[in-house]
mmCIF file of C-alpha atoms in Angstrom:
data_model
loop_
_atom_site.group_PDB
_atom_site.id
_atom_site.type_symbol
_atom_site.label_atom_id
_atom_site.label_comp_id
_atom_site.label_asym_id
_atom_site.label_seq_id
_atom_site.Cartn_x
_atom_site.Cartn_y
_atom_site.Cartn_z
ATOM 1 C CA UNK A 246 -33.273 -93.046 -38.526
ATOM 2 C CA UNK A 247 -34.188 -90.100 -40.317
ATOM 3 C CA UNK A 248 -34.282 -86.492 -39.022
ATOM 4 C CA UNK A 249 -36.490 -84.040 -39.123
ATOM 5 C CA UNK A 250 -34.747 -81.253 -39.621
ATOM 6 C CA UNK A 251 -35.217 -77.571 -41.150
ATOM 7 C CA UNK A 252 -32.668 -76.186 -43.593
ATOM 8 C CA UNK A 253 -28.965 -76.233 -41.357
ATOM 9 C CA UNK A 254 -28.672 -72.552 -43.485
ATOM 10 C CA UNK A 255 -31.748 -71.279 -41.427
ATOM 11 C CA UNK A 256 -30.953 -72.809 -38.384
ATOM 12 C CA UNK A 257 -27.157 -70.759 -38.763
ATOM 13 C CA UNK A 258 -29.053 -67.490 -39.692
ATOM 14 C CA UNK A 259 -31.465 -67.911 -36.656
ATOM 15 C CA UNK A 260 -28.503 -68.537 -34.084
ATOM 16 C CA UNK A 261 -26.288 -65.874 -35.027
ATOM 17 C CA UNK A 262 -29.340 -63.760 -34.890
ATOM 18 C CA UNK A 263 -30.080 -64.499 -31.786
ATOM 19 C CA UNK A 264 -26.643 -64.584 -29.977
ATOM 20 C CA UNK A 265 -26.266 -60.975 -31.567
ATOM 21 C CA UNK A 266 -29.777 -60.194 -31.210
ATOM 22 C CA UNK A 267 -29.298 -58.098 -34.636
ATOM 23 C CA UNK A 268 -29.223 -59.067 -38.349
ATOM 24 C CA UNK A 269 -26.402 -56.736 -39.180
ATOM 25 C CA UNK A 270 -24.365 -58.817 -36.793
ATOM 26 C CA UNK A 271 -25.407 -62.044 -37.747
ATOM 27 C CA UNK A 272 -24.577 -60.982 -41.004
ATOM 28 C CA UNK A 273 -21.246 -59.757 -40.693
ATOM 29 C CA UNK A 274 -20.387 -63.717 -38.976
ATOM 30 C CA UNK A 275 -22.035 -65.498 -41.907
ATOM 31 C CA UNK A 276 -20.103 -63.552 -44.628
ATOM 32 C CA UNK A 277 -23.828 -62.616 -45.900
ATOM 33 C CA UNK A 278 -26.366 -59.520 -46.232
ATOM 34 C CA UNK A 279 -28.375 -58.897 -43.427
ATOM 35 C CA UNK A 280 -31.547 -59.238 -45.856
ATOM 36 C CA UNK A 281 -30.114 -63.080 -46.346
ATOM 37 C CA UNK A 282 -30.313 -63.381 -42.554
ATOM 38 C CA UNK A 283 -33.540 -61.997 -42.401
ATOM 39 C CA UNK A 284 -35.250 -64.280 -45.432
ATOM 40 C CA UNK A 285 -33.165 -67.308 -44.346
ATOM 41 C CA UNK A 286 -34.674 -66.667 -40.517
ATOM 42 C CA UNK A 287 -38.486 -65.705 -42.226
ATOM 43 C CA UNK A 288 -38.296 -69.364 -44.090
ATOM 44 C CA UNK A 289 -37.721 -70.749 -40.830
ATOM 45 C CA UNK A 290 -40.623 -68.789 -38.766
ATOM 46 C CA UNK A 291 -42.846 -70.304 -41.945
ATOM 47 C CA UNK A 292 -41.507 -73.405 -42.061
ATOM 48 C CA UNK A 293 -41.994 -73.849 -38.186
ATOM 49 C CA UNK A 294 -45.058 -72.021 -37.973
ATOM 50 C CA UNK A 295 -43.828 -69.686 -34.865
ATOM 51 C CA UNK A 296 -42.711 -66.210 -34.453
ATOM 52 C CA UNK A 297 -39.133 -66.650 -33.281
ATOM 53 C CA UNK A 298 -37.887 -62.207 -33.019
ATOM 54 C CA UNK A 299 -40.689 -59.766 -32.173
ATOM 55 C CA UNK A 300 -39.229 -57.030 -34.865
ATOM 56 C CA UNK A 301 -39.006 -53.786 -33.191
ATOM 57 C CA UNK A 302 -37.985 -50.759 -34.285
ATOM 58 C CA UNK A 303 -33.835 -50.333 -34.422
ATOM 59 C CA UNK A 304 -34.222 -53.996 -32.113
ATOM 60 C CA UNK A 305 -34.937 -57.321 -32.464
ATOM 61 C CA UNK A 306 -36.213 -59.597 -29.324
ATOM 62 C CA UNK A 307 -36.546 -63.042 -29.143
ATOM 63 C CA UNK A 308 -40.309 -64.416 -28.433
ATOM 64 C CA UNK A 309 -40.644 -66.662 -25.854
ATOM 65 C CA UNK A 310 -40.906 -69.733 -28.950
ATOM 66 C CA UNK A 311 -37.240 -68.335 -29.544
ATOM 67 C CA UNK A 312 -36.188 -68.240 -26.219
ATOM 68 C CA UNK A 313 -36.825 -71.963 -25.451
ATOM 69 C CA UNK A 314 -35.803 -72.808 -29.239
ATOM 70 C CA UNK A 315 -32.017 -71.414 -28.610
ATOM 71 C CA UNK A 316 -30.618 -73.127 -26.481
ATOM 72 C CA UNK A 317 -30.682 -76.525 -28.384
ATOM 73 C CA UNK A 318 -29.836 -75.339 -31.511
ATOM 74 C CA UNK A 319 -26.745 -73.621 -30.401
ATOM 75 C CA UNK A 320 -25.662 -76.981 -28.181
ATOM 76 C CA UNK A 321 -26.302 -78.576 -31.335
ATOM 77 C CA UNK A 322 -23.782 -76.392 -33.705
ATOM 78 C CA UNK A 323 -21.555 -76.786 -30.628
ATOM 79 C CA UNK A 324 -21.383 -80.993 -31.143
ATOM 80 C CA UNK A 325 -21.110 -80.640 -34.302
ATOM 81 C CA UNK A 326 -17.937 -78.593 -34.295
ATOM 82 C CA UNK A 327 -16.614 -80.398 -31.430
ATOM 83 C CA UNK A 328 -16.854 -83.792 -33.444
ATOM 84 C CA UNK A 329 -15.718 -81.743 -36.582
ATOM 85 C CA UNK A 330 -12.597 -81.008 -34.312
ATOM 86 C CA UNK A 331 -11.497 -84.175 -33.289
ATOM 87 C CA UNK A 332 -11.361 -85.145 -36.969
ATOM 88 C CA UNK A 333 -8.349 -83.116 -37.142
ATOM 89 C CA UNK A 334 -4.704 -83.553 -36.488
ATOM 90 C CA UNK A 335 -3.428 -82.197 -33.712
ATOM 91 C CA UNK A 336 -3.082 -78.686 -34.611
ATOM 92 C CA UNK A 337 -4.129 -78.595 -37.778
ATOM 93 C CA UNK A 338 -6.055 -75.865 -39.315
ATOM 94 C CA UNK A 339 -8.357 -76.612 -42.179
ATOM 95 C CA UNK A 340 -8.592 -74.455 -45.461
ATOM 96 C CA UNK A 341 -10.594 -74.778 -47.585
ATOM 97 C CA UNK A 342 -9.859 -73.307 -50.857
ATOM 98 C CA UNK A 343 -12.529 -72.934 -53.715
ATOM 99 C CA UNK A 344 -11.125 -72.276 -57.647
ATOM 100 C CA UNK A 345 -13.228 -71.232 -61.151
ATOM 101 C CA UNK A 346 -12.984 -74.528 -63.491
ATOM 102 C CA UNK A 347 -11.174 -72.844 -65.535
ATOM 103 C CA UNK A 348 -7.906 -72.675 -63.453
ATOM 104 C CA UNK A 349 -5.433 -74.499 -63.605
ATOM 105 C CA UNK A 350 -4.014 -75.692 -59.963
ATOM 106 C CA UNK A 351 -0.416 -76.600 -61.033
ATOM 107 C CA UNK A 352 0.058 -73.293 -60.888
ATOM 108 C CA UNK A 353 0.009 -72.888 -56.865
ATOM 109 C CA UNK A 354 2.206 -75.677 -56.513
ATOM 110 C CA UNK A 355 -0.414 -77.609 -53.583
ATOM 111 C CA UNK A 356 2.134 -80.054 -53.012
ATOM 112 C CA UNK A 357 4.880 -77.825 -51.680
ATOM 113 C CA UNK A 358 2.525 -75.565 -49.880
ATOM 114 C CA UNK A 359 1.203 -78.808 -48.062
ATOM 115 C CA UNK A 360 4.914 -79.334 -47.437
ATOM 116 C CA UNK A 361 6.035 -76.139 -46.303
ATOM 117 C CA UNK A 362 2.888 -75.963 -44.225
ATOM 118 C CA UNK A 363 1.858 -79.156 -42.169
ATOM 119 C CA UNK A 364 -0.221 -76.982 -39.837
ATOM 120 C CA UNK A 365 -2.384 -76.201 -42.465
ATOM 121 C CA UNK A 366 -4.844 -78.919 -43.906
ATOM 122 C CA UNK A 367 -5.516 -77.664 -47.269
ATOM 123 C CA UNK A 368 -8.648 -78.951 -49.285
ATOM 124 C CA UNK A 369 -9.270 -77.315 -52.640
ATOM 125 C CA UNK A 370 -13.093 -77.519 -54.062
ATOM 126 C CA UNK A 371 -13.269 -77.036 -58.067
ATOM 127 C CA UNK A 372 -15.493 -75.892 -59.730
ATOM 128 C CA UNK A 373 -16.452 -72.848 -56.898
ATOM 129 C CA UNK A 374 -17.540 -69.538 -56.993
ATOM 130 C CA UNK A 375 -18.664 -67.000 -54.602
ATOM 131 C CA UNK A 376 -21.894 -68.824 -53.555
ATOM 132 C CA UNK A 377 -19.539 -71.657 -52.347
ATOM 133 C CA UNK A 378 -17.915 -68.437 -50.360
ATOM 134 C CA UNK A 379 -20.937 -67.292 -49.205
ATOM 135 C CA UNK A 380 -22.673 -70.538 -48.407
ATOM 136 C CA UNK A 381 -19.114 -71.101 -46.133
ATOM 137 C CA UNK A 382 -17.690 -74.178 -48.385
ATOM 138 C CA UNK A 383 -14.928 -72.415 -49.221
ATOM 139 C CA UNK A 384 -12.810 -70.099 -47.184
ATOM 140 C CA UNK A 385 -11.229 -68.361 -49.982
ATOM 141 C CA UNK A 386 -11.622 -68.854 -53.295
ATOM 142 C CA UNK A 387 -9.646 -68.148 -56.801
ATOM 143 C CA UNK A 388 -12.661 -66.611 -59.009
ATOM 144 C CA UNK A 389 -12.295 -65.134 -62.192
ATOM 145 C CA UNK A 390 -13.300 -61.799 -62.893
ATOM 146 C CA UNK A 391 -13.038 -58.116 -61.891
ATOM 147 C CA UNK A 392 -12.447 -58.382 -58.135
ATOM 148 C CA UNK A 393 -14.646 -56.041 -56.913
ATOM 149 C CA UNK A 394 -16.999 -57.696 -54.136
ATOM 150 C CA UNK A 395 -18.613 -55.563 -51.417
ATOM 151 C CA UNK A 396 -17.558 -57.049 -47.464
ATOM 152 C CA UNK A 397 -14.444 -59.311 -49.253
ATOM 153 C CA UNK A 398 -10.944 -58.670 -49.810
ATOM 154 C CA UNK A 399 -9.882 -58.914 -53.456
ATOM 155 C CA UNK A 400 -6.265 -59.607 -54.285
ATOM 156 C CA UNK A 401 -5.448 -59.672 -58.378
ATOM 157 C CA UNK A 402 -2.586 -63.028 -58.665
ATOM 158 C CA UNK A 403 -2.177 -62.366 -62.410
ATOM 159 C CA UNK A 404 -1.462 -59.359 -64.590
ATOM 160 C CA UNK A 405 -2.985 -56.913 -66.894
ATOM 161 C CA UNK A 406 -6.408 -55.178 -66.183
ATOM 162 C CA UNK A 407 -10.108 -56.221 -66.834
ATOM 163 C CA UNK A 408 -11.017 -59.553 -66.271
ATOM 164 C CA UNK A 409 -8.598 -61.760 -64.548
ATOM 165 C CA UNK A 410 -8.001 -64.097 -61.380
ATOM 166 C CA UNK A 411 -8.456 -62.967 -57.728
ATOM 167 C CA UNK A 412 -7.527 -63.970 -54.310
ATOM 168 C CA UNK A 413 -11.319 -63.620 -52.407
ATOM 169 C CA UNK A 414 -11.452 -64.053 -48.753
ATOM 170 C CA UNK A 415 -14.187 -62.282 -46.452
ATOM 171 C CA UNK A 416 -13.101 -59.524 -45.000
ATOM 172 C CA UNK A 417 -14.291 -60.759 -42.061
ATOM 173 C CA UNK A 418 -11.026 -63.713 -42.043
ATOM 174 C CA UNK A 419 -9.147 -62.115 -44.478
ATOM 175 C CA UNK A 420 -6.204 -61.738 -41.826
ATOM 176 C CA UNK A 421 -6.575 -65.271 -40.248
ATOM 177 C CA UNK A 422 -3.090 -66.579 -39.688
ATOM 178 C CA UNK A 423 -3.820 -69.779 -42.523
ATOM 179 C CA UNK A 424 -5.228 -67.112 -44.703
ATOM 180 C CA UNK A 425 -2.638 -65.504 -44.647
ATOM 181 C CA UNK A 426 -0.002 -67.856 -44.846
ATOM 182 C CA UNK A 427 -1.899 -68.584 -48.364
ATOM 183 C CA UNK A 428 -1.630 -64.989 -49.849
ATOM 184 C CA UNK A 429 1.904 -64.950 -48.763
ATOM 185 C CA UNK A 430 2.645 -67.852 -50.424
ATOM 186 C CA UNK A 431 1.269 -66.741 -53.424
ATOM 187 C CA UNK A 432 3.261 -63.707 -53.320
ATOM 188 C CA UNK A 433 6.888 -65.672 -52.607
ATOM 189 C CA UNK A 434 5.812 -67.992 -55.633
ATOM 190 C CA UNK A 435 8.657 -67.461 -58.477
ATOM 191 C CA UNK A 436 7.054 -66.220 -62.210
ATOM 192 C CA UNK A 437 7.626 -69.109 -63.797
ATOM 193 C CA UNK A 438 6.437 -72.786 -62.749
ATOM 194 C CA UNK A 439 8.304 -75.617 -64.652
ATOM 195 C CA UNK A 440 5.804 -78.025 -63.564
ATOM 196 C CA UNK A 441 2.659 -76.026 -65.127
ATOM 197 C CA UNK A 442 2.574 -74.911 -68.575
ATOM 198 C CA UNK A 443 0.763 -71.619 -66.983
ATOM 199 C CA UNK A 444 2.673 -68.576 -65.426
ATOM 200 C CA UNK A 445 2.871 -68.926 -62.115
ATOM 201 C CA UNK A 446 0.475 -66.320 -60.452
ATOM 202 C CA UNK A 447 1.508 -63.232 -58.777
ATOM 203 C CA UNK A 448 -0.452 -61.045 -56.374
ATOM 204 C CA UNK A 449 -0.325 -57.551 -58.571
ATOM 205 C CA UNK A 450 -2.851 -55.305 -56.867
ATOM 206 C CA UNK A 451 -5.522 -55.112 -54.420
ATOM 207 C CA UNK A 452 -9.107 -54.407 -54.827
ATOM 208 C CA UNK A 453 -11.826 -53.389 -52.633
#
């Protein structure tokens, strides 16, 4: 069987929206602008060919079309992460960390984080950037560069200034507990790795 269904990005835009009744809001959930929200939500009105928000000024409102479209589509995110969760070990948290090609993952030592760490199920995505990030396929993500993002939380794990590797997370989840227990791990990692032929990284500054 095949469904018809519109793009699942629109259909995430368009709930948020409508929970929060504001872009802004929706926004600051997705990890995106608000003029993402409002495109990704405008495709959708197009694509279904029905005003879903009557655009007031300062407000939005759902139409009627909206009102009665809703419901479903927020029971159906709601299965969908309820199956998602049952996939799970008990108690597990997934993470999903995104890294640049160009890194090399001996470095972090996976294998003794995993240890040290069996609450946490870690998945690493490679090659990712910050449209992985943004597009939520990632949780955090090792990105080269100059760590300055708007709305994320930049943390520098190698030395020197200019370009280099960062520690990304949203700000929005930047303090989740698994989060956390990532950045921390990075800073308790020693300098030197004798099972990568790479310095170990080493959280040096913070960026904003």
């Amino acid at each position: 069987m095949t469904y018809a269904l519109p793009p699942l990005n629109a259909l995430r835009a368009f709930e948020a929206a409508a929970r929060h009744l504001s872009f802004k809001l929706a926004a600051h959930e997705l990890h995106v602008t608000p003029a993402a929200v409002g495109q990704q939500v405008k495709a959708l009105e197009a694509r279904l060919g029905v005003r879903l928000f009557d655009r007031l000024h300062k407000q939005l409102i759902l139409t009627p079309a909206g009102q009665a479209y809703l419901p479903g589509i927020s029971e159906g995110f709601r299965h969908i992460a309820e199956a998602t969760s049952q996939l799970r070990p008990t108690g597990a948290v997934l993470l999903q960390l995104g890294a640049h090609g160009s890194f090399d993952l001996r470095r972090l030592d996976l294998a003794e984080f995993r240890s040290a760490h069996p609450d946490i199920g870690l998945r690493v995505l490679q090659p990712a950037g910050l449209h992985e990030l943004v597009e939520g396929k990632a949780d955090l993500l090792i990105a080269r560069g100059l760590g300055r993002h708007p709305g994320y939380r930049c943390d520098r794990i190698d030395e020197g200034s200019g370009l280099g590797d960062w520690l990304v997370a949203p700000e929005g989840t930047a303090d989740c507990p698994e989060v956390v227990s990532f950045r921390e791990w990075l800073r308790a990692l020693p300098a030197e790795n004798p099972r990568a032929y790479q310095r170990r990284p080493r959280l040096v500054g913070i960026g904003r």
